[in-house]
Coordinates of C-alpha atoms in Angstrom, one line a residue:
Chain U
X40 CA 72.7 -64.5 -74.9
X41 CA 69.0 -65.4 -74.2
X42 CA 68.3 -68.7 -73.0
X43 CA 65.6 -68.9 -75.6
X44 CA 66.3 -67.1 -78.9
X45 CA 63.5 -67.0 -81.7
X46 CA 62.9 -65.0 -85.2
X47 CA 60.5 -62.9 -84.6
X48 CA 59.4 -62.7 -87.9
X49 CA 56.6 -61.1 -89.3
X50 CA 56.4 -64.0 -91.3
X51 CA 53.2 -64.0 -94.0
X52 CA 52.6 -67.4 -96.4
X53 CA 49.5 -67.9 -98.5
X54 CA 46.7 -70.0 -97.1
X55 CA 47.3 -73.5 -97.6
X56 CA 51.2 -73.6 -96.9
X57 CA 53.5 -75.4 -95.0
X58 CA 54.5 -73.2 -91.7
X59 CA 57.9 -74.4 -90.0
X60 CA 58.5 -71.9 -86.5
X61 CA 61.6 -72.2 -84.7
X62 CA 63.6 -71.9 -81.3
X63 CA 66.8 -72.7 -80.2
X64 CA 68.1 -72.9 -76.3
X65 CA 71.4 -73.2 -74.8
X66 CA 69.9 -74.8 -71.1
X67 CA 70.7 -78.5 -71.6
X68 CA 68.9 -78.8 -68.2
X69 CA 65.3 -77.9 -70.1
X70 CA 63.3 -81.0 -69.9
X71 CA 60.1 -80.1 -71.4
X72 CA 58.9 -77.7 -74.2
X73 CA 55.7 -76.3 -75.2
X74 CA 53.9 -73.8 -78.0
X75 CA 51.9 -71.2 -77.2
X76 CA 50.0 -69.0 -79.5
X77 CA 48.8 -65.6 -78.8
X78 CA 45.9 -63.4 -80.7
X79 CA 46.1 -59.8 -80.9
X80 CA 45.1 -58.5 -77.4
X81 CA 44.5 -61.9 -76.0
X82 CA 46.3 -63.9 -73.1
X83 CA 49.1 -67.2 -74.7
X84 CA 46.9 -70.4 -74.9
X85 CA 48.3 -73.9 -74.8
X86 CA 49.2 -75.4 -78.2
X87 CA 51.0 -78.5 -77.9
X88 CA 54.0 -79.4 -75.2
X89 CA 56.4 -82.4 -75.2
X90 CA 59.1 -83.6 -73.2
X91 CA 61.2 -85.7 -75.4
X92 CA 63.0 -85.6 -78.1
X93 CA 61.1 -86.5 -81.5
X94 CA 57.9 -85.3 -82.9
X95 CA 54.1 -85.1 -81.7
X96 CA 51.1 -84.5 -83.8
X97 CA 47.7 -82.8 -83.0
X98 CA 46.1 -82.0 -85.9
X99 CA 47.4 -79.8 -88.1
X100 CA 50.2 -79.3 -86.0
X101 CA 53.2 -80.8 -84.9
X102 CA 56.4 -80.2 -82.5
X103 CA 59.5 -81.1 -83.0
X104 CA 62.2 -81.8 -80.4
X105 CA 66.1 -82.2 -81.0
X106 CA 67.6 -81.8 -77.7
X107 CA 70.8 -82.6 -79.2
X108 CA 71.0 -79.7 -81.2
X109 CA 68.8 -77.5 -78.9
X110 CA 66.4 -76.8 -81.4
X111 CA 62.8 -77.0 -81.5
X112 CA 60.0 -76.5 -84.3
X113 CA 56.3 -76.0 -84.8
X114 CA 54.8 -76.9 -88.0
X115 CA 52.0 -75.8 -89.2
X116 CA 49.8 -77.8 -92.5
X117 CA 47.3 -76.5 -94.4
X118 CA 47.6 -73.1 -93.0
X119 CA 44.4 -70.5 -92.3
X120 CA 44.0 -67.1 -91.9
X121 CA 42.7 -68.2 -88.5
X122 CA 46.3 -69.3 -87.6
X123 CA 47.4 -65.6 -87.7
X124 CA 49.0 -65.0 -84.4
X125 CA 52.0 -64.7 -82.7
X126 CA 53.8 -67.9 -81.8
X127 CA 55.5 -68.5 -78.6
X128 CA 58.2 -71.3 -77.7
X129 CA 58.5 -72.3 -73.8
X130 CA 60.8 -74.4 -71.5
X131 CA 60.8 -75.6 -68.1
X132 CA 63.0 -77.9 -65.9
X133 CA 61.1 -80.3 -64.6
X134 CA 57.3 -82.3 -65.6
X135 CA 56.2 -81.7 -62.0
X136 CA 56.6 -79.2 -59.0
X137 CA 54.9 -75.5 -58.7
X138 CA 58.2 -73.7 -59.1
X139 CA 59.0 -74.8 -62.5
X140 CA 59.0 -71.9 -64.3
X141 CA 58.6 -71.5 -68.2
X142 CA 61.5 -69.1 -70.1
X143 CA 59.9 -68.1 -73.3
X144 CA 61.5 -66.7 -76.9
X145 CA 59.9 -63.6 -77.9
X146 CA 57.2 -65.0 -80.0
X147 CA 57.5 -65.2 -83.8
X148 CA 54.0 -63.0 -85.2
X149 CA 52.6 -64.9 -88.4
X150 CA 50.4 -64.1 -90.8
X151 CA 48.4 -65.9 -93.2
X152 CA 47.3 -64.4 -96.8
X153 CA 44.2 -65.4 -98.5
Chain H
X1236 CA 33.8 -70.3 -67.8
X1237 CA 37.0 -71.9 -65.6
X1238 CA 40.0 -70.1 -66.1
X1239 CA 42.2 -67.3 -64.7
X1240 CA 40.4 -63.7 -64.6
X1241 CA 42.6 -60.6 -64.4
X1242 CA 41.7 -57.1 -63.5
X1243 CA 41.3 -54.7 -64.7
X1244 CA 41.7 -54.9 -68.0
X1245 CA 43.4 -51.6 -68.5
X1246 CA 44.9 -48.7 -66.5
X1247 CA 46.9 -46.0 -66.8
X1248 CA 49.4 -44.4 -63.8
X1249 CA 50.7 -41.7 -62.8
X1250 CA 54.4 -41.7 -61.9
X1251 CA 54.9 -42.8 -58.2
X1252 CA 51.3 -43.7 -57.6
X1253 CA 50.5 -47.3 -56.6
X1254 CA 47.7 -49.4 -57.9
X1255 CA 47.1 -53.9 -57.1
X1256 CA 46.6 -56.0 -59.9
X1257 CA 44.2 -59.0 -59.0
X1258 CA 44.2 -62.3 -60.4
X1259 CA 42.0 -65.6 -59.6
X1260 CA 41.9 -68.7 -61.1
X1261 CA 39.0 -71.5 -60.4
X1262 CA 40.8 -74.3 -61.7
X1263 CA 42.6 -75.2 -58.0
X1264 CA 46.4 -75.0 -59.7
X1265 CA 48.5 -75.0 -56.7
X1266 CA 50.9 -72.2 -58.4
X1267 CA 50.1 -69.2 -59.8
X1268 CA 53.0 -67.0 -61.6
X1269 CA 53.1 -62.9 -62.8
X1270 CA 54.9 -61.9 -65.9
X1271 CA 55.3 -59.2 -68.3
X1272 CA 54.9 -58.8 -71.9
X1273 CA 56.8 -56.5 -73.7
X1274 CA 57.9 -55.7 -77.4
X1275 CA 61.0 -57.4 -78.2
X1276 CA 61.4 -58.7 -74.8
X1277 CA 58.9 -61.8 -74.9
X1278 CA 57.9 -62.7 -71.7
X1279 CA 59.7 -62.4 -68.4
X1280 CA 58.5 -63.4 -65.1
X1281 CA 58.6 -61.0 -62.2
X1282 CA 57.2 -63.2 -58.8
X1283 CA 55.6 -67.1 -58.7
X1284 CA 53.9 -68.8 -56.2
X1285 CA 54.6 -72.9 -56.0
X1286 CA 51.8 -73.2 -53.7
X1287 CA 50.0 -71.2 -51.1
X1288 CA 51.6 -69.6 -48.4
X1289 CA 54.8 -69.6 -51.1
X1290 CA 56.2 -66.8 -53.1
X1291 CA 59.9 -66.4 -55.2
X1292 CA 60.9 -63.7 -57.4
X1293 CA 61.3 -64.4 -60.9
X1294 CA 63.5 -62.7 -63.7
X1295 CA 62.3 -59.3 -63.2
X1296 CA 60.8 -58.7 -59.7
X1297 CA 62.0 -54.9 -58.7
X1298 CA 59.7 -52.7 -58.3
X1299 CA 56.7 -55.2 -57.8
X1300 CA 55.5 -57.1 -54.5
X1301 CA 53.3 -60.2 -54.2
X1302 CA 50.3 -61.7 -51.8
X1303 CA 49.3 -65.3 -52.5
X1304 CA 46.0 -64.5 -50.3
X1305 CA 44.6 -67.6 -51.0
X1306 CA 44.7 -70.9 -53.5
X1307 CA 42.8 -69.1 -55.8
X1308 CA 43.9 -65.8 -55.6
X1309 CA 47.2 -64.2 -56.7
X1310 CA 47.6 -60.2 -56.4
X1311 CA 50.6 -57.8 -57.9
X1312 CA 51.2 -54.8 -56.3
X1313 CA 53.5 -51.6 -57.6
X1314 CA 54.2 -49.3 -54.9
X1315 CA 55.6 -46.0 -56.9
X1316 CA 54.5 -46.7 -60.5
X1317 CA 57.5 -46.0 -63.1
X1318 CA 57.2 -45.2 -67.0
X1319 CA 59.4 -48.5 -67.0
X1320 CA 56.4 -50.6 -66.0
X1321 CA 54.2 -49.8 -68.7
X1322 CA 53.8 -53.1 -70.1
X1323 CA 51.3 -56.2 -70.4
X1324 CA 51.1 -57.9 -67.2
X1325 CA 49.9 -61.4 -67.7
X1326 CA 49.1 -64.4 -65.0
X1327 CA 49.0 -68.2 -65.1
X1328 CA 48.2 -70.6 -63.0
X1329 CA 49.3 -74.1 -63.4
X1330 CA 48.4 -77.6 -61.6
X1331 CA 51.5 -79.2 -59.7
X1332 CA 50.5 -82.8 -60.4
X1333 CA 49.1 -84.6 -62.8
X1334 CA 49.8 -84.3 -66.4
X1335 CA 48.4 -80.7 -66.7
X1336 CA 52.1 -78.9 -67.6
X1337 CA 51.0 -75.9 -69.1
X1338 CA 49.9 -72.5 -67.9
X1339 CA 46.5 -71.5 -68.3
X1340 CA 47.0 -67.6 -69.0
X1341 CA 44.6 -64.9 -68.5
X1342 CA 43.8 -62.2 -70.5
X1343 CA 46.1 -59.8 -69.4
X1344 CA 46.1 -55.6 -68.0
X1345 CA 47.5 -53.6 -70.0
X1346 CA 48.9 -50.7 -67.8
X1347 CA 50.4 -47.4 -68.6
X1348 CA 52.2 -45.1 -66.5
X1349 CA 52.5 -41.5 -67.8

């Protein structure tokens, strides 16, 4: 079994909607999570990261933690064909140190219809 | 612009030749990491450096040898190129204090080896 599993998808919604992108783990030691999201051709950039369980908002987005399930979410509002990309989920041990090294899911690859 | 620069962008192998990927970031992260991108496989780290003067294998490291040769620079080095290793080789860099806990990721090589 993966440490991190994720769907990935294609997933495609119609501008405007709700997005809901998942992960699940099965390391109770991860401390901290964080989204990626990845253009065609492009290097992952930094979406949002958290290390506790509950939610954070930036935006249009928001992560969800629920370390007692091992689950974790991305939500996406008011969704734009800008948002197409692949989705990564990431977690590490630790908040500080060099050698804390992120596992990542496969990436879920959305798109969004006009 | 500050960030982490990879070259080259592209390449393509022969079997059993060798070739150095190069990678330099100008943010002053103390660690620097190497992984892979493939279909269906996500991405998997093959070597990491906590700080300079430091390197540890990661997930996938056969095949592929490291030089941290300085803070800034981080180098990957295939010795006999396999068809196996054609892949998307990305590298990060990340700060060790602070509240900086993601990896700033660069753009990627993508390398084939026929």
């Amino acid at each position: 079994q993966k440490e991190v599993e994720q769907d990935p998808g294609p997933l495609s919604v119609p501008e405007g909607a709700i997005v809901s992108l998942n992960c699940t783990y099965s390391n109770s030691a991860f401390q901290y999570f964080m989204w990626y999201r990845q253009y065609s051709r492009k290097g992952p950039e930094l979406l949002m990261y958290t290390y506790s369980s509950g939610n954070k908002e930036d935006g249009r987005f928001t992560a969800q933690v629920d370390k007692s399930s091992k689950y974790i979410s991305l939500f996406i509002r008011d969704s734009q064909p800008s948002d197409s990309a692949t989705y990564l989920c990431g977690k590490g041990l630790g908040v500080t140190g060099g050698g804390n090294k992120l596992t990542f899911g496969t990436g879920t690859q959305l798109k969004v219809e006009l | 612009n500050a960030g982490v620069t990879q070259t080259p962008k592209f390449q393509v192998l022969k079997t059993g030749q060798s070739m150095t990927l190069q990678c330099a970031q100008d943010m002053n992260h103390n660690s620097m990491y190497w992984y892979r991108q493939d279909p269906g496989m996500g991405l998997r780290l093959i070597y990491y450096s906590a700080s300079e003067g430091t390197t540890d294998k990661g997930e996938v490291p056969n095949g592929y040898n490291v030089s941290r040769l300085n803070k800034r620079e981080f180098s990957l080095r295939l010795e006999s190129a396999a068809p196996s290793q054609t892949s998307v080789y990305f590298c990060a860099s990340r700060s060790a204090t602070g509240e900086d806990y993601g990896y700033t990721f660069g753009s990627g090589t993508r390398l084939t080896v026929v």
